[in-house]
Short mmCIF file of C-alpha atoms in Angstrom, two decimals:
data_model
loop_
_atom_site.label_atom_id
_atom_site.label_comp_id
_atom_site.label_asym_id
_atom_site.label_seq_id
_atom_site.Cartn_x
_atom_site.Cartn_y
_atom_site.Cartn_z
CA MET A 83 107.37 71.97 78.80
CA THR A 84 105.67 75.37 79.12
CA GLY A 85 106.79 78.60 80.71
CA ARG A 86 107.77 82.23 80.05
CA ILE A 87 111.45 83.06 80.36
CA LEU A 88 113.15 86.48 80.43
CA VAL A 89 116.86 86.65 79.52
CA VAL A 90 118.71 89.80 80.68
CA ASP A 91 122.24 90.22 79.35
CA ASP A 92 124.03 92.96 77.41
CA ASP A 93 126.10 90.37 75.52
CA GLY A 94 124.31 89.50 72.25
CA PRO A 95 125.91 86.05 71.75
CA VAL A 96 124.96 85.06 75.31
CA ARG A 97 121.35 86.11 74.72
CA ASP A 98 121.29 84.13 71.46
CA LEU A 99 122.72 81.04 73.16
CA LEU A 100 120.19 81.13 75.97
CA GLN A 101 117.29 81.82 73.64
CA GLY A 102 118.20 78.86 71.47
CA VAL A 103 118.61 76.45 74.39
CA LEU A 104 115.37 77.54 76.06
CA GLU A 105 113.25 77.63 72.92
CA ASP A 106 114.41 74.08 72.09
CA LEU A 107 112.68 73.10 75.35
CA GLY A 108 109.41 74.59 74.09
CA LEU A 109 109.61 77.70 76.30
CA GLN A 110 108.57 81.25 75.38
CA VAL A 111 111.63 83.48 75.58
CA ARG A 112 112.00 87.25 75.67
CA SER A 113 115.37 88.97 75.91
CA ALA A 114 116.59 92.38 77.15
CA ALA A 115 119.96 94.10 77.02
CA SER A 116 119.54 96.37 80.08
CA LEU A 117 117.87 96.48 83.47
CA GLU A 118 115.46 99.22 82.40
CA GLU A 119 114.32 97.24 79.36
CA ALA A 120 113.97 94.07 81.44
CA LEU A 121 111.99 95.73 84.23
CA GLN A 122 109.63 97.26 81.66
CA ALA A 123 109.15 93.80 80.16
CA SER A 124 108.38 92.32 83.58
CA LYS A 125 105.71 94.98 84.09
CA ALA A 126 104.12 94.18 80.73
CA GLN A 127 103.76 90.42 81.29
CA PRO A 128 104.47 87.77 83.95
CA PHE A 129 107.51 85.49 83.69
CA ASP A 130 108.28 82.18 85.36
CA VAL A 131 112.07 82.41 85.31
CA VAL A 132 114.49 85.31 84.77
CA PHE A 133 118.10 84.68 83.72
CA LEU A 134 119.80 87.83 85.04
CA ASP A 135 123.35 89.00 84.35
CA VAL A 136 125.13 90.70 87.28
CA TRP A 137 126.97 93.45 85.40
CA LEU A 138 124.74 95.45 83.07
CA PRO A 139 125.20 98.86 81.41
CA ASP A 140 122.68 100.59 83.70
CA GLY A 141 123.32 98.85 87.01
CA CYS A 142 124.01 95.71 89.02
CA GLY A 143 121.62 92.81 88.55
CA LEU A 144 121.83 91.86 92.24
CA ASP A 145 120.51 95.29 93.21
CA ALA A 146 117.45 94.76 91.00
CA LEU A 147 116.88 91.12 91.98
CA GLU A 148 114.15 91.96 94.50
CA LYS A 149 112.30 94.06 91.90
CA PHE A 150 112.16 91.07 89.57
CA ARG A 151 111.09 88.77 92.42
CA ASN A 152 108.22 91.14 93.25
CA SER A 153 107.13 91.67 89.64
CA GLN A 154 104.19 89.94 87.93
CA GLY A 155 104.29 86.18 88.31
CA ARG A 156 106.90 86.39 91.12
CA PRO A 157 109.52 84.67 88.88
CA GLU A 158 112.47 82.61 90.03
CA VAL A 159 115.74 84.39 89.24
CA VAL A 160 118.90 82.66 87.98
CA ILE A 161 121.98 84.88 88.36
CA MET A 162 124.68 84.76 85.66
CA THR A 163 128.16 86.23 85.95
CA GLY A 164 131.62 85.90 84.49
CA ARG A 165 133.17 86.43 87.91
CA ALA A 166 132.74 83.05 89.58
CA GLU A 167 133.19 83.74 93.29
CA THR A 168 131.83 81.78 96.24
CA SER A 169 130.94 85.02 98.02
CA GLY A 170 129.01 86.12 94.96
CA ALA A 171 127.01 82.91 94.96
CA ALA A 172 126.19 83.30 98.65
CA LEU A 173 125.16 86.93 98.13
CA ALA A 174 122.90 85.95 95.23
CA MET A 175 121.16 83.31 97.33
CA GLU A 176 120.73 85.74 100.23
CA HIS A 177 119.01 88.11 97.81
CA GLY A 178 116.51 85.39 96.88
CA ALA A 179 118.09 83.97 93.72
CA TRP A 180 116.99 80.49 92.64
CA ASP A 181 120.37 79.49 91.20
CA TYR A 182 123.77 80.90 90.26
CA LEU A 183 125.52 80.12 86.95
CA SER A 184 129.07 81.00 85.97
CA LYS A 185 130.09 82.07 82.48
CA PRO A 186 130.89 80.70 79.99
CA LEU A 187 127.45 79.09 80.23
CA MET A 188 127.07 75.40 79.54
CA PRO A 189 123.78 74.44 77.80
CA ASP A 190 123.27 71.49 80.17
CA ASP A 191 123.57 73.80 83.20
CA VAL A 192 121.00 76.17 81.69
CA ARG A 193 118.56 73.32 80.98
CA LEU A 194 118.97 71.88 84.48
CA ALA A 195 118.42 75.27 86.16
CA VAL A 196 115.25 76.10 84.22
CA VAL A 197 113.75 72.60 84.50
CA ARG A 198 114.25 72.54 88.27
CA ALA A 199 112.84 76.05 88.68
CA LEU A 200 109.73 75.26 86.63
CA ASP A 201 109.21 71.95 88.46
CA TYR A 202 109.39 73.80 91.77
CA ARG A 203 106.85 76.40 90.63
CA ARG A 204 104.41 73.75 89.49
CA SER A 205 104.65 71.83 92.77
CA SER A 206 104.42 74.81 95.13
CA ALA A 207 102.26 77.50 93.57
CA PRO A 208 101.65 80.09 96.32
CA PRO A 209 98.09 80.39 97.61
CA SER A 210 96.25 83.67 97.23
CA ALA A 211 95.58 85.98 100.16
CA ALA A 212 91.94 84.86 100.00
CA VAL A 213 93.01 81.25 100.56
CA PHE A 214 95.29 82.09 103.51
CA SER A 215 93.79 85.18 105.09
CA ILE A 216 94.56 86.36 108.61
CA PRO A 217 91.88 88.30 110.49
CA GLY A 218 92.96 91.91 110.93
CA LEU A 219 95.82 91.67 108.43
CA VAL A 220 95.43 93.51 105.12
CA ALA A 221 97.81 92.20 102.46
CA THR A 222 97.66 93.12 98.77
CA SER A 223 101.28 93.98 97.92
CA PRO A 224 103.65 91.38 96.39
CA ALA A 225 105.88 91.57 99.48
CA MET A 226 103.02 90.67 101.82
CA MET A 227 101.74 87.99 99.46
CA GLU A 228 105.16 86.35 99.74
CA CYS A 229 104.91 86.68 103.52
CA LEU A 230 101.50 84.98 103.52
CA HIS A 231 102.85 82.19 101.33
CA THR A 232 105.58 81.47 103.88
CA ALA A 233 103.01 81.66 106.69
CA SER A 234 100.84 79.09 104.92
CA GLN A 235 103.82 76.75 104.67
CA ALA A 236 104.53 77.23 108.38
CA ALA A 237 100.91 76.49 109.27
CA ALA A 238 101.08 73.16 107.43
CA CYS A 239 103.92 71.84 109.61
CA ASP A 240 104.94 71.84 113.27
CA VAL A 241 108.42 73.32 112.99
CA ALA A 242 109.54 76.31 115.10
CA VAL A 243 109.07 79.67 113.34
CA LEU A 244 111.06 82.89 113.80
CA ILE A 245 109.21 86.01 112.64
CA THR A 246 111.35 89.10 112.15
CA GLY A 247 110.35 92.67 111.37
CA GLU A 248 110.16 96.18 112.73
CA THR A 249 107.86 97.11 115.58
CA GLY A 250 104.27 97.55 114.46
CA THR A 251 104.42 95.41 111.31
CA GLY A 252 101.97 92.78 112.56
CA LYS A 253 104.24 89.95 113.73
CA GLU A 254 101.82 88.75 116.41
CA LEU A 255 98.90 88.80 113.95
CA ILE A 256 100.86 86.52 111.62
CA ALA A 257 101.83 84.23 114.51
CA ARG A 258 98.15 83.94 115.48
CA GLY A 259 97.29 83.25 111.84
CA ILE A 260 99.82 80.41 111.65
CA HIS A 261 98.46 78.90 114.88
CA GLY A 262 94.87 79.31 113.71
CA ARG A 263 95.53 77.33 110.53
CA SER A 264 97.69 74.67 112.17
CA ALA A 265 96.79 71.28 113.61
CA ARG A 266 97.07 72.88 117.07
CA SER A 267 94.39 75.53 116.44
CA ALA A 268 91.94 74.06 118.96
CA LYS A 269 94.52 74.39 121.75
CA PRO A 270 95.79 77.56 123.51
CA PHE A 271 97.88 80.31 121.91
CA VAL A 272 99.95 81.58 124.84
CA VAL A 273 101.80 84.90 124.54
CA VAL A 274 105.04 85.55 126.42
CA ASP A 275 106.05 89.22 126.22
CA CYS A 276 109.78 88.98 126.87
CA THR A 277 110.13 92.77 127.26
CA VAL A 278 108.01 93.17 130.38
CA ILE A 279 108.95 90.18 132.55
CA PRO A 280 111.47 91.17 135.28
CA GLU A 281 114.64 89.12 134.97
CA HIS A 282 114.28 87.61 138.45
CA LEU A 283 110.73 86.45 137.61
CA VAL A 284 111.32 85.01 134.13
CA GLU A 285 111.70 81.44 135.41
CA SER A 286 108.54 81.71 137.52
CA HIS A 287 106.50 83.12 134.61
CA LEU A 288 107.70 80.48 132.15
CA PHE A 289 107.80 77.37 134.35
CA GLY A 290 105.61 78.23 137.32
CA HIS A 291 106.37 77.75 141.02
CA GLU A 292 105.20 75.99 144.13
CA LYS A 293 103.87 77.81 147.17
CA GLY A 294 106.77 79.09 149.27
CA ALA A 295 109.34 78.65 146.48
CA PHE A 296 110.57 82.21 147.10
CA THR A 297 109.63 85.26 149.13
CA GLY A 298 106.17 86.42 148.09
CA ALA A 299 105.13 83.08 146.57
CA ASP A 300 102.05 82.69 148.76
CA LYS A 301 100.40 80.25 146.36
CA SER A 302 101.35 77.89 143.54
CA ARG A 303 101.33 79.14 139.98
CA VAL A 304 101.17 77.31 136.65
CA GLY A 305 103.77 78.58 134.19
CA LEU A 306 103.10 79.78 130.65
CA VAL A 307 104.96 76.81 129.15
CA LYS A 308 102.52 74.41 130.82
CA LEU A 309 99.53 76.54 129.75
CA ALA A 310 100.69 76.13 126.14
CA HIS A 311 100.46 72.33 126.32
CA GLY A 312 99.03 71.05 123.04
CA GLY A 313 99.06 74.52 121.52
CA THR A 314 101.51 77.27 120.62
CA LEU A 315 103.92 79.24 122.80
CA PHE A 316 104.50 82.67 121.25
CA LEU A 317 107.71 84.36 122.43
CA ASP A 318 107.22 88.02 121.57
CA GLU A 319 110.47 90.04 121.31
CA VAL A 320 112.54 86.97 122.16
CA GLY A 321 115.72 89.01 121.61
CA ASP A 322 115.06 90.68 124.99
CA LEU A 323 115.15 87.38 126.89
CA PRO A 324 117.89 87.45 129.60
CA PRO A 325 120.87 85.07 129.10
CA ALA A 326 119.97 82.89 132.10
CA ALA A 327 116.44 82.42 130.79
CA GLN A 328 117.79 81.60 127.32
CA ALA A 329 119.64 78.57 128.71
CA LYS A 330 116.56 77.28 130.54
CA LEU A 331 114.33 77.85 127.51
CA LEU A 332 116.75 75.91 125.31
CA ARG A 333 116.46 72.85 127.56
CA VAL A 334 112.66 73.01 127.47
CA LEU A 335 112.66 73.20 123.67
CA GLN A 336 114.98 70.20 123.49
CA GLU A 337 113.40 67.98 126.14
CA LYS A 338 109.83 69.35 126.37
CA THR A 339 110.17 68.86 130.12
CA PHE A 340 110.87 71.33 132.94
CA ARG A 341 110.75 71.64 136.71
CA PRO A 342 108.66 74.43 138.32
CA MET A 343 110.49 76.50 140.94
CA GLY A 344 110.38 74.79 144.32
CA SER A 345 109.26 71.45 142.85
CA SER A 346 111.19 68.23 142.60
CA ALA A 347 108.93 66.75 139.91
CA GLU A 348 109.49 67.05 136.16
CA VAL A 349 106.55 68.38 134.14
CA THR A 350 105.95 67.67 130.45
CA SER A 351 104.50 70.12 127.94
CA ASP A 352 103.98 69.44 124.25
CA PHE A 353 103.90 72.79 122.47
CA ARG A 354 104.95 74.45 119.23
CA VAL A 355 107.10 77.57 119.55
CA ILE A 356 106.79 80.69 117.42
CA ALA A 357 109.16 83.56 118.24
CA ALA A 358 109.19 87.15 117.03
CA THR A 359 111.71 89.95 117.29
CA HIS A 360 112.58 93.34 115.83
CA ARG A 361 116.25 92.71 116.62
CA ASN A 362 118.89 91.12 114.40
CA LEU A 363 119.46 87.87 116.26
CA GLU A 364 122.31 86.85 113.95
CA ASP A 365 124.25 89.96 114.97
CA MET A 366 123.41 89.28 118.62
CA VAL A 367 124.74 85.73 118.25
CA GLN A 368 128.00 87.07 116.79
CA LYS A 369 128.33 89.50 119.71
CA GLY A 370 127.55 86.82 122.29
CA ALA A 371 124.28 88.47 123.37
CA PHE A 372 122.10 85.56 122.22
CA ARG A 373 122.78 81.84 122.39
CA ARG A 374 123.68 80.34 119.04
CA ASP A 375 122.09 76.97 119.85
CA LEU A 376 118.84 78.65 120.93
CA TYR A 377 118.79 80.72 117.75
CA TYR A 378 118.97 77.59 115.59
CA ARG A 379 116.22 75.98 117.68
CA LEU A 380 113.93 78.96 117.10
CA ALA A 381 114.73 79.53 113.43
CA GLY A 382 113.41 76.29 111.98
CA MET A 383 111.57 78.51 109.48
CA ARG A 384 112.18 82.23 109.07
CA LEU A 385 109.53 84.71 108.04
CA ALA A 386 110.45 88.37 107.45
CA VAL A 387 107.60 90.90 107.63
CA PRO A 388 108.42 93.94 105.45
CA PRO A 389 108.02 97.46 106.86
CA LEU A 390 105.10 99.54 105.61
CA ARG A 391 107.38 101.88 103.65
CA ASP A 392 108.38 98.90 101.49
CA ARG A 393 104.78 97.90 100.75
CA LYS A 394 103.02 101.17 100.05
CA ASP A 395 100.46 99.32 97.94
CA ASP A 396 98.95 98.21 101.26
CA ILE A 397 98.55 101.72 102.76
CA LEU A 398 95.27 102.67 101.06
CA PRO A 399 93.63 99.22 101.57
CA ILE A 400 94.59 99.33 105.26
CA ILE A 401 93.06 102.80 105.69
CA GLN A 402 89.90 101.75 103.87
CA ASP A 403 89.63 98.65 106.07
CA ILE A 404 89.92 100.80 109.20
CA LEU A 405 87.30 103.25 107.90
CA ARG A 406 84.86 100.43 107.09
CA ARG A 407 85.28 98.84 110.52
CA GLU A 408 84.84 102.14 112.35
CA ALA A 409 81.80 103.08 110.25
CA SER A 410 80.24 99.68 110.95
CA ARG A 411 80.93 100.02 114.66
CA GLY A 412 79.45 103.52 114.87
CA GLY A 413 76.63 102.99 112.38
CA GLY A 414 77.78 105.83 110.13
CA GLU A 415 78.91 106.25 106.54
CA VAL A 416 82.41 105.38 105.36
CA LYS A 417 84.33 108.64 104.95
CA GLY A 418 85.99 109.64 101.70
CA LEU A 419 89.65 110.55 101.26
CA SER A 420 90.80 113.82 99.72
CA PRO A 421 93.75 113.97 97.28
CA ASP A 422 95.93 115.83 99.79
CA PHE A 423 95.18 113.16 102.43
CA LEU A 424 96.26 110.41 100.04
CA GLU A 425 99.34 112.36 98.97
CA THR A 426 100.42 112.83 102.59
CA VAL A 427 99.92 109.24 103.78
CA LEU A 428 101.79 107.91 100.74
CA ALA A 429 104.67 110.37 101.20
CA TYR A 430 105.16 109.65 104.92
CA SER A 431 107.67 106.94 105.89
CA TRP A 432 105.56 105.40 108.72
CA PRO A 433 108.40 104.46 111.11
CA GLY A 434 105.77 102.95 113.44
CA ASN A 435 104.45 100.87 110.53
CA VAL A 436 100.85 99.58 110.49
CA ARG A 437 100.36 100.38 114.17
CA GLU A 438 101.19 104.05 113.55
CA LEU A 439 98.96 104.14 110.46
CA LEU A 440 96.08 102.74 112.52
CA HIS A 441 96.44 105.40 115.21
CA ALA A 442 96.86 108.18 112.61
CA THR A 443 93.65 107.11 110.85
CA LEU A 444 91.74 106.91 114.14
CA HIS A 445 93.07 110.38 115.03
CA ALA A 446 91.81 111.71 111.70
CA LEU A 447 88.38 110.23 112.39
CA ALA A 448 88.30 111.67 115.91
CA VAL A 449 89.03 115.26 114.81
CA SER A 450 86.63 115.23 111.84
CA PRO A 451 83.26 114.15 113.27
CA ALA A 452 81.19 116.40 110.98
CA SER A 453 83.24 116.04 107.80
CA PRO A 454 82.27 113.36 105.25
CA THR A 455 85.83 113.49 103.86
CA LEU A 456 89.24 113.16 105.51
CA PHE A 457 91.80 115.84 104.59
CA ALA A 458 95.51 116.05 105.32
CA VAL A 459 94.80 118.59 108.07
CA HIS A 460 93.02 115.82 110.00
CA LEU A 461 96.21 113.74 110.25
CA PRO A 462 98.44 114.05 113.36
CA PRO A 463 100.67 117.17 113.22
CA HIS A 464 103.90 115.15 113.32
CA VAL A 465 102.91 113.29 110.14
CA ARG A 466 102.17 116.51 108.22
CA ALA A 467 105.32 118.17 109.60
CA ALA A 468 107.54 115.27 108.51
CA VAL A 469 106.09 115.29 104.99
CA SER A 470 106.49 119.06 104.69
CA ALA A 471 110.08 118.89 105.94
CA ALA A 472 110.92 116.13 103.48
CA ARG A 473 109.37 118.12 100.64
CA ALA A 474 111.40 121.22 101.59
CA GLU A 475 114.58 119.15 101.80
CA ARG A 476 113.98 117.73 98.31
CA ALA A 477 113.45 121.27 97.00
CA ARG A 478 116.71 122.45 98.60
CA ALA A 479 118.57 119.48 97.16
CA ALA A 480 117.13 120.13 93.71
CA ALA A 481 118.08 123.82 93.93
CA ALA A 482 121.62 122.90 95.01
CA GLU A 483 121.90 120.42 92.14
CA THR A 484 120.65 123.06 89.70
CA SER A 485 123.15 125.61 91.00
CA GLN A 486 126.03 123.14 90.77
CA SER A 487 125.09 122.17 87.23
CA LEU A 488 125.47 125.76 85.98
CA PRO A 489 128.82 127.58 85.43
CA GLN A 490 129.64 130.25 87.98
CA ASP A 491 130.34 132.88 85.34
CA ALA A 492 126.76 132.53 84.09
CA GLN A 493 125.40 134.17 87.22
CA GLY A 494 124.09 137.76 87.10
CA SER A 495 124.16 138.75 83.44
CA ALA A 496 121.67 138.16 80.63
CA ASP A 497 124.49 137.96 78.10
CA ALA A 498 126.23 135.33 80.18
CA LEU A 499 123.21 133.03 79.95
CA GLU A 500 124.46 131.97 76.52
CA LYS A 501 127.60 130.61 78.17
CA ILE A 502 125.49 127.92 79.79
CA PHE A 503 125.20 126.22 76.41
CA GLU A 504 129.00 126.18 76.04
CA ASN A 505 129.23 123.90 79.07
CA PRO A 506 130.12 120.30 78.07
CA GLN A 507 127.15 119.13 80.12
CA PHE A 508 124.08 120.52 78.37
CA PRO A 509 121.60 121.81 81.01
CA THR A 510 118.19 120.30 81.47
CA TYR A 511 115.19 122.46 80.60
CA LYS A 512 114.22 122.61 84.28
CA ALA A 513 117.70 123.76 85.33
CA PHE A 514 117.95 126.42 82.62
CA ARG A 515 114.44 127.77 83.22
CA GLN A 516 114.99 128.00 86.98
CA HIS A 517 118.27 129.82 86.46
CA VAL A 518 116.64 132.37 84.14
CA LEU A 519 113.78 132.96 86.57
CA ASP A 520 116.16 133.40 89.50
CA TRP A 521 118.25 135.86 87.51
CA ALA A 522 115.12 137.78 86.43
CA ASP A 523 113.89 138.07 90.03
CA ARG A 524 117.26 139.31 91.27
CA ARG A 525 117.49 141.82 88.42
CA TYR A 526 113.95 143.15 88.99
CA PHE A 527 114.36 143.72 92.71
CA GLU A 528 117.81 145.27 92.34
CA ARG A 529 116.35 147.81 89.88
CA LEU A 530 113.24 148.30 92.07
CA LEU A 531 115.31 149.16 95.13
CA GLU A 532 117.53 151.48 93.08
CA ARG A 533 114.48 153.33 91.71
CA CYS A 534 112.81 153.87 95.10
CA GLY A 535 116.01 154.41 97.07
CA GLY A 536 115.26 151.41 99.26
CA ASN A 537 112.02 152.97 100.55
CA VAL A 538 109.49 150.25 101.43
CA GLU A 539 106.38 152.29 100.73
CA LYS A 540 107.62 153.39 97.31
CA ALA A 541 108.75 149.83 96.47
CA CYS A 542 105.28 148.48 97.33
CA ALA A 543 103.58 151.21 95.27
CA LEU A 544 105.79 150.62 92.22
CA SER A 545 105.69 146.80 92.34
CA GLY A 546 102.05 146.41 93.37
CA LEU A 547 103.12 144.07 96.17
CA SER A 548 102.12 144.08 99.83
CA ARG A 549 104.82 144.70 102.42
CA SER A 550 104.91 141.07 103.60
CA ARG A 551 104.98 139.70 100.04
CA LEU A 552 107.76 142.12 99.07
CA TYR A 553 109.93 141.03 101.98
CA ALA A 554 109.32 137.37 101.20
CA LEU A 555 110.31 137.78 97.53
CA LEU A 556 113.37 139.86 98.42
CA LYS A 557 114.49 137.08 100.76
CA GLU A 558 114.00 134.43 98.07
CA ALA A 559 115.86 136.53 95.50
CA GLY A 560 118.73 137.21 97.87
CA SER A 561 118.41 140.97 97.37
CA ILE A 562 119.36 143.61 99.95
CA ARG A 563 116.85 144.52 102.64
CA PRO A 564 114.90 147.69 101.79
CA GLN A 565 115.25 150.73 104.00
CA SER A 566 112.49 151.91 106.30
CA PRO A 567 110.64 155.09 105.25
CA PRO A 568 112.20 158.29 106.64
CA ASP A 569 109.26 158.98 108.96
CA GLN A 570 109.52 155.49 110.49
CA ALA A 571 113.28 155.79 110.91
CA SER A 572 112.91 159.10 112.74
CA GLN A 573 110.53 157.57 115.27
CA LYS A 574 112.99 154.87 116.34
#
């Protein structure tokens, strides 16, 4: 048997036990006593299986589980804990754990867990993005590679698929990709936008109607369910489907038959359903806002599309893809990206996800027709404003943290600076340096204003500063406002 195993536990005897059991199976084993050490190891080389303790000196293993799952090799993770609780096992599985072992560990349990995990990996190695690519979808990050792997599995079967994710993440693109690689690809892909159909017309849109079935029905209409015969029915934002329509849709999914409005004849339609939503359908089921039986019908397979802020490795490739397509369409050169442009797009949270990034990039292209390079100033104002505000907030938080980390009696006197080192918590270099600089600025401007009697003109002449710069520095230093010159005061 071959495979690379990482053991993460702060208990030396446990690490030794696991290493012995696993090496006897012919496996390569590396051990770590902390999360930081283990995460560094997972960056250095890929692993097939990680045995991860829950309670470690520098954090909770469950909190880091996703980081291990997204590291090189995308390893399976076996959780270990001395606190054997059913809720803990369920939580571990929800976080993506392969298995859950209780301490004290039994060698047979360890062997069984690792053998099953390695057998699974050998039988279901995920395809690369090149093997399962979706037109228009750029995916290079580990999170999106996992998403594509699930999509490839969905394409190989005919089960219902529920795609979840925030607005603008590309749920419809993935649904089209699944249909395009499925056995139904030659048949229609019919989109039902559940957010725009009026409640009183949902039944007509889905199932069709006969002429005269209701006021305004001046001709017969074929419903979307019938149009999807042989192909795929895509229910976009299915969480917005009215309760009455949910009941009727459930029957169609169960029986694959329906009756158009005003007709006495049953109609058959053989289709595969893929649904998408940005809502939490499980919460809606608990609150009675979505039918439980319909939810289980739709969620044969679940596929979660991560938001762009959780896959920042995709931001630059997406922008470059947009630039190449636009350059090809217009017959021009692909524009370059300045450092401040890159810094801004990577710092922004992109609440509108890929859709917002697309529009922001197109905006940058539109306002820079003569520039061969895109700069941050070309991005939409709200993007730059949000990044600037976040930067200012981080600076304020850092300043507040610095101030709180220093003793109050160390403020305002050079001699008192030595008292900082008497504090049980030794200050960081950054905190101490900032405190000294702040004190020096306050001291300088206090003495400057004393020397010139608060006169602005004299203060500018002595300091060599312009009026606007002087006021700005006085505000930062928290000093008193200088007085206006006598001749200006007399004119008021």
